[in-house]
Short mmCIF file of C-alpha atoms and ligand atoms in Angstrom, two decimals:
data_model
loop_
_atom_site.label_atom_id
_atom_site.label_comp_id
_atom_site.label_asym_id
_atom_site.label_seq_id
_atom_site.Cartn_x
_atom_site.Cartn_y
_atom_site.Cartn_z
CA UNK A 10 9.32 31.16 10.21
CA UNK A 11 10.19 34.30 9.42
CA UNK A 12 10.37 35.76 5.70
CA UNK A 13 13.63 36.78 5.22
CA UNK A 14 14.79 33.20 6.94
CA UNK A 15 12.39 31.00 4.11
CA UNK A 16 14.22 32.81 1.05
CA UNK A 17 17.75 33.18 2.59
CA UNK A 18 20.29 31.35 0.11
CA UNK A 19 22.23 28.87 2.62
CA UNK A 20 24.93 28.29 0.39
CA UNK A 21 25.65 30.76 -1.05
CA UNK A 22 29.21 33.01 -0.06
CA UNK A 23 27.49 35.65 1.54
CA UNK A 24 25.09 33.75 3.65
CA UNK A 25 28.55 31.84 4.57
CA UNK A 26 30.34 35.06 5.67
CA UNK A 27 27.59 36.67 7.44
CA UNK A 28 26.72 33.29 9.56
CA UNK A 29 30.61 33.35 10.23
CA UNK A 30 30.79 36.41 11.76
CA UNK A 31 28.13 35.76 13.58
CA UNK A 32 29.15 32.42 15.04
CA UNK A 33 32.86 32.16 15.06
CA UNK A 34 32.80 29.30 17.36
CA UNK A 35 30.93 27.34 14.92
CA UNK A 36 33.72 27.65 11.93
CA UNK A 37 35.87 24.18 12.91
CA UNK A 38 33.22 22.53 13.30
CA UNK A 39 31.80 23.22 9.67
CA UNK A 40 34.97 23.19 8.05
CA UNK A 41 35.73 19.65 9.49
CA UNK A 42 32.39 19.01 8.37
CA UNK A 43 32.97 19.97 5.00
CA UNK A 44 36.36 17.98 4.73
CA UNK A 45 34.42 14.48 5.83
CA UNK A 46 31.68 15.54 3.58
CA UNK A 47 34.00 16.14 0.48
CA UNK A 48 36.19 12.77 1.19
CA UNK A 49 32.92 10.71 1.46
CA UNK A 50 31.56 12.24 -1.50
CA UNK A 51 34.86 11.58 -3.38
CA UNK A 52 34.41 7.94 -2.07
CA UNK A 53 30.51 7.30 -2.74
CA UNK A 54 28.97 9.50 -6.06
CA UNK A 55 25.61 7.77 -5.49
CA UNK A 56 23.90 10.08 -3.11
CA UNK A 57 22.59 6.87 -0.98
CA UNK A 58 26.13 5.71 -0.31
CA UNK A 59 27.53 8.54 0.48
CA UNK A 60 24.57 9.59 3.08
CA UNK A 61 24.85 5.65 4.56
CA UNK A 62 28.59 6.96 4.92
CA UNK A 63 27.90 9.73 6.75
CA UNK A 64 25.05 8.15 9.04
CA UNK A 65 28.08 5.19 10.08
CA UNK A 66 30.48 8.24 10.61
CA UNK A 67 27.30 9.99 12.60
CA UNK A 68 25.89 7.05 14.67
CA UNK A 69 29.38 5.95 15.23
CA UNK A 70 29.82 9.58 17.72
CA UNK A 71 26.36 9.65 18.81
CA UNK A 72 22.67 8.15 17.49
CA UNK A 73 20.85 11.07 19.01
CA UNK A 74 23.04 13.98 16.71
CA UNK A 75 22.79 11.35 13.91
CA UNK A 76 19.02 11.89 13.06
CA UNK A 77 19.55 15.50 13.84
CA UNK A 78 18.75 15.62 17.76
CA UNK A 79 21.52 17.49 20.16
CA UNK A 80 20.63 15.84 23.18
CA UNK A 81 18.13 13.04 24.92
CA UNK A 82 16.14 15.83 25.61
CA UNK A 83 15.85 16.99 22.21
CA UNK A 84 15.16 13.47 20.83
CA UNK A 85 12.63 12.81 23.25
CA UNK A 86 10.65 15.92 22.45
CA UNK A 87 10.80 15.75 18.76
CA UNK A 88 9.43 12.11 18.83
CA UNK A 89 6.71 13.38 21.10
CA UNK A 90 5.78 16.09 18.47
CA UNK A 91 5.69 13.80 15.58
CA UNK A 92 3.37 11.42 17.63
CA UNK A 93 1.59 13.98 18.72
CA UNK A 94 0.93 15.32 15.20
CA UNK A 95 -0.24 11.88 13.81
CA UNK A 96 -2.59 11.06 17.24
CA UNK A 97 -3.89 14.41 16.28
CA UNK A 98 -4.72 14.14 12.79
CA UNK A 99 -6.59 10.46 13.99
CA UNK A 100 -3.73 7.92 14.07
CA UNK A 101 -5.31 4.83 15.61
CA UNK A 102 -3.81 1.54 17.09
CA UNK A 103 -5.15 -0.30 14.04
CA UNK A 104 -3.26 1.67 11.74
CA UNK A 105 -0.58 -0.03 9.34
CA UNK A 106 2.26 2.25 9.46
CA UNK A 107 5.50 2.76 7.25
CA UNK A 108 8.18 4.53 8.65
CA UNK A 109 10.56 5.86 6.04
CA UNK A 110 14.18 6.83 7.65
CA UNK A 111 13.05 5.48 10.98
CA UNK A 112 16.57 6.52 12.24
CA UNK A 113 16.99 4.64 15.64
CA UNK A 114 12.88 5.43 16.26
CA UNK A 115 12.89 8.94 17.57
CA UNK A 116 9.59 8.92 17.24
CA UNK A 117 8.99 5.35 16.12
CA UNK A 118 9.17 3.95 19.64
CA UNK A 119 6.08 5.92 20.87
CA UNK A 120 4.15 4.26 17.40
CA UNK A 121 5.25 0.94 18.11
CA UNK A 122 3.76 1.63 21.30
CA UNK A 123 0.76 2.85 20.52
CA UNK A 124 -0.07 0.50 17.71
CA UNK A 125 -1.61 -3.04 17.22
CA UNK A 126 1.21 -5.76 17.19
CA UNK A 127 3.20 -5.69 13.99
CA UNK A 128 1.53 -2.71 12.59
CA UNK A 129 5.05 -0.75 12.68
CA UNK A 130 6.84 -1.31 9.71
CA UNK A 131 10.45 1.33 9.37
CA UNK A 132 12.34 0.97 6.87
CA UNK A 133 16.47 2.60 6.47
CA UNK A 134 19.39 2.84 3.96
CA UNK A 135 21.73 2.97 7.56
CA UNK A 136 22.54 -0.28 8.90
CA UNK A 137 24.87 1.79 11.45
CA UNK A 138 21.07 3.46 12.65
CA UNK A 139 19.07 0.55 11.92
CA UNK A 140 21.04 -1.25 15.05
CA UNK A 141 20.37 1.24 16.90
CA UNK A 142 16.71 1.31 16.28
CA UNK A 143 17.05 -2.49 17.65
CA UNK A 144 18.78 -0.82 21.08
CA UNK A 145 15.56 1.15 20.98
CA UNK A 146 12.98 -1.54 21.13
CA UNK A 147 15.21 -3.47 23.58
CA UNK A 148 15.42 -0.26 26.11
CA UNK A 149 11.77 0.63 25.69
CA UNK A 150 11.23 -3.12 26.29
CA UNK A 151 8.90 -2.92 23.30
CA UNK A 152 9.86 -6.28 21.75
CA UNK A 153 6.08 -7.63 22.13
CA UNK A 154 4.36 -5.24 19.96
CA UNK A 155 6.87 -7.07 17.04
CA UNK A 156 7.87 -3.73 14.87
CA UNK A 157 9.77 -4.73 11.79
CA UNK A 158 12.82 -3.44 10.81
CA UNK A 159 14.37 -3.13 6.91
CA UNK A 160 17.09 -2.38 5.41
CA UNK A 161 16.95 -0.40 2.11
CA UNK A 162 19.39 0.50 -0.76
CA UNK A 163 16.20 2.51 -2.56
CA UNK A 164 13.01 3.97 -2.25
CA UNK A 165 11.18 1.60 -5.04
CA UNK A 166 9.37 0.04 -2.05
CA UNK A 167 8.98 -3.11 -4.22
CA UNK A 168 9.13 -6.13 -1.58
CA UNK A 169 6.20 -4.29 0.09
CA UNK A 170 2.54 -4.99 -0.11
CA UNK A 171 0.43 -3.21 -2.82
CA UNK A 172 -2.26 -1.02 -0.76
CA UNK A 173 -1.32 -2.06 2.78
CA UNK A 174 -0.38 0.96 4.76
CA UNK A 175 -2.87 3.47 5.72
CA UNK A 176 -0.40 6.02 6.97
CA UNK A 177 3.46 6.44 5.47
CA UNK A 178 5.65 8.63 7.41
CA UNK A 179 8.72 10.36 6.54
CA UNK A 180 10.35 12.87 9.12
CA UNK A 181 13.70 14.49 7.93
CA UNK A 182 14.00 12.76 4.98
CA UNK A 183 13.40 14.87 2.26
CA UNK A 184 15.36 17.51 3.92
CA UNK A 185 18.75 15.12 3.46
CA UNK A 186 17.29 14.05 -0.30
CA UNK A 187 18.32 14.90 -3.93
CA UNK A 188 15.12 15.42 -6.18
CA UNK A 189 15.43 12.07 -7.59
CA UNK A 190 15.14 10.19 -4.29
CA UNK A 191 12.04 12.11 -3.70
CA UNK A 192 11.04 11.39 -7.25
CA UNK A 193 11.48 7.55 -6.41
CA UNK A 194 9.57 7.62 -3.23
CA UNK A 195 6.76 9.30 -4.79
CA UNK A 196 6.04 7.23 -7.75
CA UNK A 197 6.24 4.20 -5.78
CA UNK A 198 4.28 5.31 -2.59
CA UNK A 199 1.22 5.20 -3.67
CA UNK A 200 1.33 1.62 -4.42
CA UNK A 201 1.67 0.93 -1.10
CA UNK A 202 -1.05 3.61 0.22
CA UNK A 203 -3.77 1.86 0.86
CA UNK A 204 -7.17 2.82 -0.17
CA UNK A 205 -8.00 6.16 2.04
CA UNK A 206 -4.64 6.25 3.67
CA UNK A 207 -2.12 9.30 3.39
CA UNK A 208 1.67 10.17 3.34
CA UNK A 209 3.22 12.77 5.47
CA UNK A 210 6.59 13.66 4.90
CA UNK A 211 8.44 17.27 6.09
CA UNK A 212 10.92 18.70 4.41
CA UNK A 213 12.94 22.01 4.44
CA UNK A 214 11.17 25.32 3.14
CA UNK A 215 12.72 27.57 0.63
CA UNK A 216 11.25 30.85 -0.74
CA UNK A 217 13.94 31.64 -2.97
CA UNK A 218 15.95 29.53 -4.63
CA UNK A 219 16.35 25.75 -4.71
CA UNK A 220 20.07 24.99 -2.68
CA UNK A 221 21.78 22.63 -0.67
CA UNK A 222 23.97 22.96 1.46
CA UNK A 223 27.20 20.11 1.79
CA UNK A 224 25.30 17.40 0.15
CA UNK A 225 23.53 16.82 3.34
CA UNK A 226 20.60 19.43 3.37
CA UNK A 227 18.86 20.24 0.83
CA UNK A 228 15.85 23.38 0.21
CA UNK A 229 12.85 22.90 -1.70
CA UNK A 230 9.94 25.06 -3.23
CA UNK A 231 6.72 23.84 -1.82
CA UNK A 232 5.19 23.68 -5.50
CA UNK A 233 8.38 21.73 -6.91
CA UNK A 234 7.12 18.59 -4.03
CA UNK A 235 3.24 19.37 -4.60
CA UNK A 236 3.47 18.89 -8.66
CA UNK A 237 6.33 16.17 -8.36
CA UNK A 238 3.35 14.30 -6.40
CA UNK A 239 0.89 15.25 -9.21
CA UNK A 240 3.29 14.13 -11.75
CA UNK A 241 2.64 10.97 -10.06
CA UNK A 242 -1.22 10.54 -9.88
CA UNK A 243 -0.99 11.81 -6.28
CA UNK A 244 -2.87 14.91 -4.40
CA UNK A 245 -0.33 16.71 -2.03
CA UNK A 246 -0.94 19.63 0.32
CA UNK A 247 0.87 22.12 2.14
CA UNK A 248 -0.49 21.37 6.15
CA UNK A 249 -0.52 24.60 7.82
CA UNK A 250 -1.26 23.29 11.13
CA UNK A 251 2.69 22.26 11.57
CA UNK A 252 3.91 25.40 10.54
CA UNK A 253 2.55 26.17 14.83
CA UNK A 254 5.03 23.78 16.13
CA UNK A 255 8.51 24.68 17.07
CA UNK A 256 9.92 22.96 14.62
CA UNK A 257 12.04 24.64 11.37
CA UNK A 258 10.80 22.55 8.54
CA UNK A 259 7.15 22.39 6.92
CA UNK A 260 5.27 19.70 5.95
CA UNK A 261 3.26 18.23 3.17
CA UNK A 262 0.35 15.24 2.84
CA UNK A 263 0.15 13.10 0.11
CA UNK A 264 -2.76 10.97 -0.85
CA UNK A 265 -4.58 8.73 -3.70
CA UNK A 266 -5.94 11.41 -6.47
CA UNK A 267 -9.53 9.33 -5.54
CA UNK A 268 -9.50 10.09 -1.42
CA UNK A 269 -9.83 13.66 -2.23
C1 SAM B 27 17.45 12.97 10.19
S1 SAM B 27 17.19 11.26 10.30
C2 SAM B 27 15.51 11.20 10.85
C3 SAM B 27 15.13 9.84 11.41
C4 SAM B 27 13.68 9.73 11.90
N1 SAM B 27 12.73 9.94 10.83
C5 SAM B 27 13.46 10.71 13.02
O1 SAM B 27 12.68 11.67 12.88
O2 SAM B 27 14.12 10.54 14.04
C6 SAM B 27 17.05 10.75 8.60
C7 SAM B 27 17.03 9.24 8.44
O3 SAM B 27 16.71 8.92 7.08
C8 SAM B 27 17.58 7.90 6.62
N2 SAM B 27 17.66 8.04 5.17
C9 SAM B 27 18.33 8.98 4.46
N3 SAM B 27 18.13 8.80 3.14
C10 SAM B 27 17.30 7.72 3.03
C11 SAM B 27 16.70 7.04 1.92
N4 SAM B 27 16.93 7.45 0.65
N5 SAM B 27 15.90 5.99 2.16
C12 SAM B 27 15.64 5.59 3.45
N6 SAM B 27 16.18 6.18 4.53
C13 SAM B 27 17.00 7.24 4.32
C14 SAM B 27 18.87 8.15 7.37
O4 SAM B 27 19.68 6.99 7.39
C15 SAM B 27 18.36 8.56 8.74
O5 SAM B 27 18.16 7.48 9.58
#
């Protein structure tokens, strides 16, 4: 990604004008973003509520645009990247994975498929996306390979196994999270990491300065996430190797302090 783009302010006024003038087109569709966004927030001042609001307002109009995709197409190739990614980096069959946002299994179909029965395990704070996630296995016809499905209303991961899953995986997740969200995954993850195993999660890239933009996307510092993960007993890394795909956010690995 380009420079300027990794420390350009989204919310601020003049990023707001500029990207107006740009796109006109685009304006009623943010502003009527921006009123649903302000009325749920008004409704639901716990930051999981209020995103479990919009994901029911969001799957409601389409699952695809809900976890971020614009079309089938899209969907399918994003899955196929984050599958790809994992197979690379030596994903294999007898893997226990953890999902975290599974969405309606974008890319959580193609592990299902590619993994031992019952070693898929995604977990959601949508019930709205979590249904859909069921559509999923039924139209994939993937119901033999038994995934399991949970809802969550935090990230303390407590009705999990201690040092079960060898690879957590969190795609677009951080990107829609406050700090402390991330703060709670991360000092419970590793509890569940087992031995060896590693967490992946991507999130959005600043440069400059921290932002969000309407309580839905939010910009971090790589070295806010990697000493968060410290702060936690955890070794973290930027992986390079992502930035190649064409995809806008980065990623980062996180592992036991002792696998290092
Ligand atoms: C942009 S979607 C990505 C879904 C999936 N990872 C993918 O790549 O298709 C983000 C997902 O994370 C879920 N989510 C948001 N905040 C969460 C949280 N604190 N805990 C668990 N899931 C969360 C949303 O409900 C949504 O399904």
């Amino acid at each position: 990604m380009p420079k300027s783009e990794l420390s350009r302010n989204r919310s601020s006024l003049g990023h707001k004008l500029r990207y107006a003038l740009r796109y006109p087109g685009r304006i009623p569709r943010y502003l009527r973003r921006a009123a649903r966004d302000n009325w749920l927030g008004l409704r639901h001042r716990d930051h999981v509520a209020y995103y479990r609001a919009v994901m029911a307002a969001d799957t409601g109009r389409s699952p695809e645009r809900a976890v971020g995709s614009g079309s089938e197409e899209r969907w399918l190739a994003l899955g196929q990247m984050q599958f790809d990614y994992l197979v690379e980096h030596g994903l294999k069959p007898q893997d226990r994975m953890l999902e975290i946002g599974c969405g309606n299994l974008r890319a959580g179909w193609r592990f299902i498929g590619y993994l031992d029965p019952g070693r898929y395990y995604g977990i959601d704070i949508s019930p709205d996306i979590l249904l859909e996630a069921q559509h999923t296995i039924v139209q994939r016809g993937l119901q033999d390979r038994l995934p399991h499905l949970a809802l969550v209303e935090n990230l303390t991961l407590d009705f999990l196994p201690s040092g079960w899953f060898t690879v957590v995986h969190a795609h677009s997740l951080f990107s829609h999270s406050p700090l402390e969200v991330i703060d709670e995954c991360l000092a419970h993850v590793g509890r569940v990491l087992a031995p060896g195993g590693f967490f992946d999660f991507t999130y959005d890239r600043t440069e400059g300065t921290e932002h969000q933009v309407l309580r839905e996307d939010f910009y971090y510092r790589t070295e806010t996430l990697l000493s968060l993960a410290e702060r936690h007993g955890l070794i973290a890394r930027f992986m390079d190797d992502w930035e190649r795909r064409p995809h806008g956010q980065s990623k980062i690995r996180v592992t036991h302090a002792a696998a290092v």
